[in-house]
Coordinates of C-alpha atoms in Angstrom, one line a residue:
M1165 CA 108.4 106.3 50.4
R1166 CA 106.5 103.2 49.0
K1167 CA 109.3 100.9 49.6
I1168 CA 109.3 102.0 53.4
G1169 CA 105.5 101.3 53.6
I1170 CA 105.8 98.0 52.3
F1171 CA 108.9 96.9 54.5
A1172 CA 106.6 98.2 57.5
V1173 CA 103.8 96.1 56.5
L1174 CA 106.0 93.1 56.1
A1175 CA 107.6 93.7 59.4
V1176 CA 104.4 93.9 61.2
M1177 CA 103.3 90.6 59.4
V1178 CA 106.8 88.9 60.6
A1179 CA 106.4 90.3 64.2
S1180 CA 102.9 88.9 64.6
V1181 CA 104.1 85.5 63.7
F1182 CA 106.8 85.5 65.9
A1183 CA 104.6 86.7 68.7
T1184 CA 102.2 83.9 68.2
S1185 CA 104.8 81.3 68.5
L1186 CA 106.5 82.8 71.5
L1187 CA 102.8 83.0 73.2
T1188 CA 102.5 79.2 72.2
G1189 CA 105.8 78.4 73.9
L1190 CA 105.2 80.3 76.8
T1191 CA 101.8 78.6 77.4
S1192 CA 103.2 75.3 77.0
A1193 CA 106.3 76.4 79.6
I1194 CA 103.9 77.5 82.3
S1195 CA 101.7 74.4 81.8
D1196 CA 104.9 72.2 82.4
L1197 CA 105.9 74.0 85.3
C1198 CA 102.5 73.8 87.1
T1199 CA 102.6 69.7 86.3
G1200 CA 106.2 69.5 87.5
L1201 CA 105.5 71.3 90.7
K1202 CA 102.3 69.3 91.4
S1203 CA 104.3 66.2 91.0
M1204 CA 107.5 67.0 92.7
L1205 CA 106.6 69.3 95.5
P1206 CA 104.5 66.9 97.6
V1207 CA 107.2 63.9 97.5
A1208 CA 109.7 66.4 98.7
G1209 CA 107.6 67.8 101.5
M1210 CA 107.1 64.2 102.7
L1211 CA 110.5 63.2 102.5
M1212 CA 111.4 66.4 104.5
I1213 CA 108.7 65.4 107.3
I1214 CA 110.7 62.0 107.6
L1215 CA 113.8 63.7 107.8
A1216 CA 112.8 66.0 110.5
G1217 CA 111.6 63.1 112.4
V1218 CA 115.1 61.3 112.0
I1219 CA 117.1 64.4 112.8
Y1220 CA 114.9 65.0 116.0
A1221 CA 115.3 61.2 116.9
T1222 CA 119.1 61.3 116.6
G1223 CA 119.5 64.7 118.2
Q1224 CA 117.6 63.4 121.6
M1225 CA 120.4 60.8 122.0
M1226 CA 123.4 63.2 121.8
G1227 CA 124.6 65.9 124.0
A1228 CA 122.7 69.0 125.1
E1229 CA 124.4 71.1 122.4
T1230 CA 123.8 68.8 119.6
R1231 CA 120.2 68.2 120.7
A1232 CA 119.8 71.9 120.6
R1233 CA 120.9 72.0 117.1
A1234 CA 119.1 69.1 115.9
N1235 CA 115.8 70.7 117.4
V1236 CA 116.6 73.9 115.1
W1237 CA 117.4 71.5 112.0
A1238 CA 114.2 69.5 112.5
T1239 CA 112.1 72.9 112.7
A1240 CA 113.7 73.9 109.6
C1241 CA 113.0 70.6 107.8
L1242 CA 109.1 70.9 108.9
T1243 CA 109.0 74.5 107.8
G1244 CA 110.3 73.8 104.4
A1245 CA 107.9 70.7 104.1
L1246 CA 105.0 73.1 105.2
I1247 CA 106.2 75.8 102.4
A1248 CA 106.6 72.7 99.9
I1249 CA 103.1 71.5 100.2
L1250 CA 101.7 75.1 100.5
I1251 CA 103.3 76.0 97.1
A1252 CA 101.8 72.7 95.5
V1253 CA 98.5 73.6 96.7
V1254 CA 98.8 77.1 95.9
A1255 CA 100.6 77.3 92.6
P1256 CA 98.2 76.2 90.2
S1257 CA 95.5 79.1 91.0
V1258 CA 98.6 81.5 91.1
L1259 CA 99.9 80.6 87.8
Q1260 CA 96.3 80.7 86.5
A1261 CA 95.9 84.2 87.9
I1262 CA 99.5 85.7 86.5
Y1263 CA 98.9 84.0 83.1
N1264 CA 95.4 83.3 81.6
P1265 CA 95.7 83.6 77.9
S1266 CA 92.1 84.6 76.5
G1267 CA 90.3 83.3 79.4
T1268 CA 91.3 79.6 78.9
D1269 CA 92.5 77.2 81.6
I1270 CA 95.9 76.3 82.0
A1271 CA 96.0 72.4 82.1
C1272 CA 97.9 71.3 85.2

């Protein structure tokens, strides 16, 4: 019976060590995700706005069916750009609300 108690105490100690290292890794991963989003999404959004303009202008030189299709593609690009910029602005606060270890801020 005593061996089981010693084994249980050792198992709890090992589990706490692994949990601490896991939480440290999770904090680091969320911080890296936030930094990546803030640096990549605005650039992608601006490129999509430029692409929408190019698609729209090219479609205006084509026939009626291609012009209609180009308008749809340009609208899709503008919608994607809007969503990308919205995610870049909102993501840090959402990640902060989802994962906030012991009241500290996630470095973004």
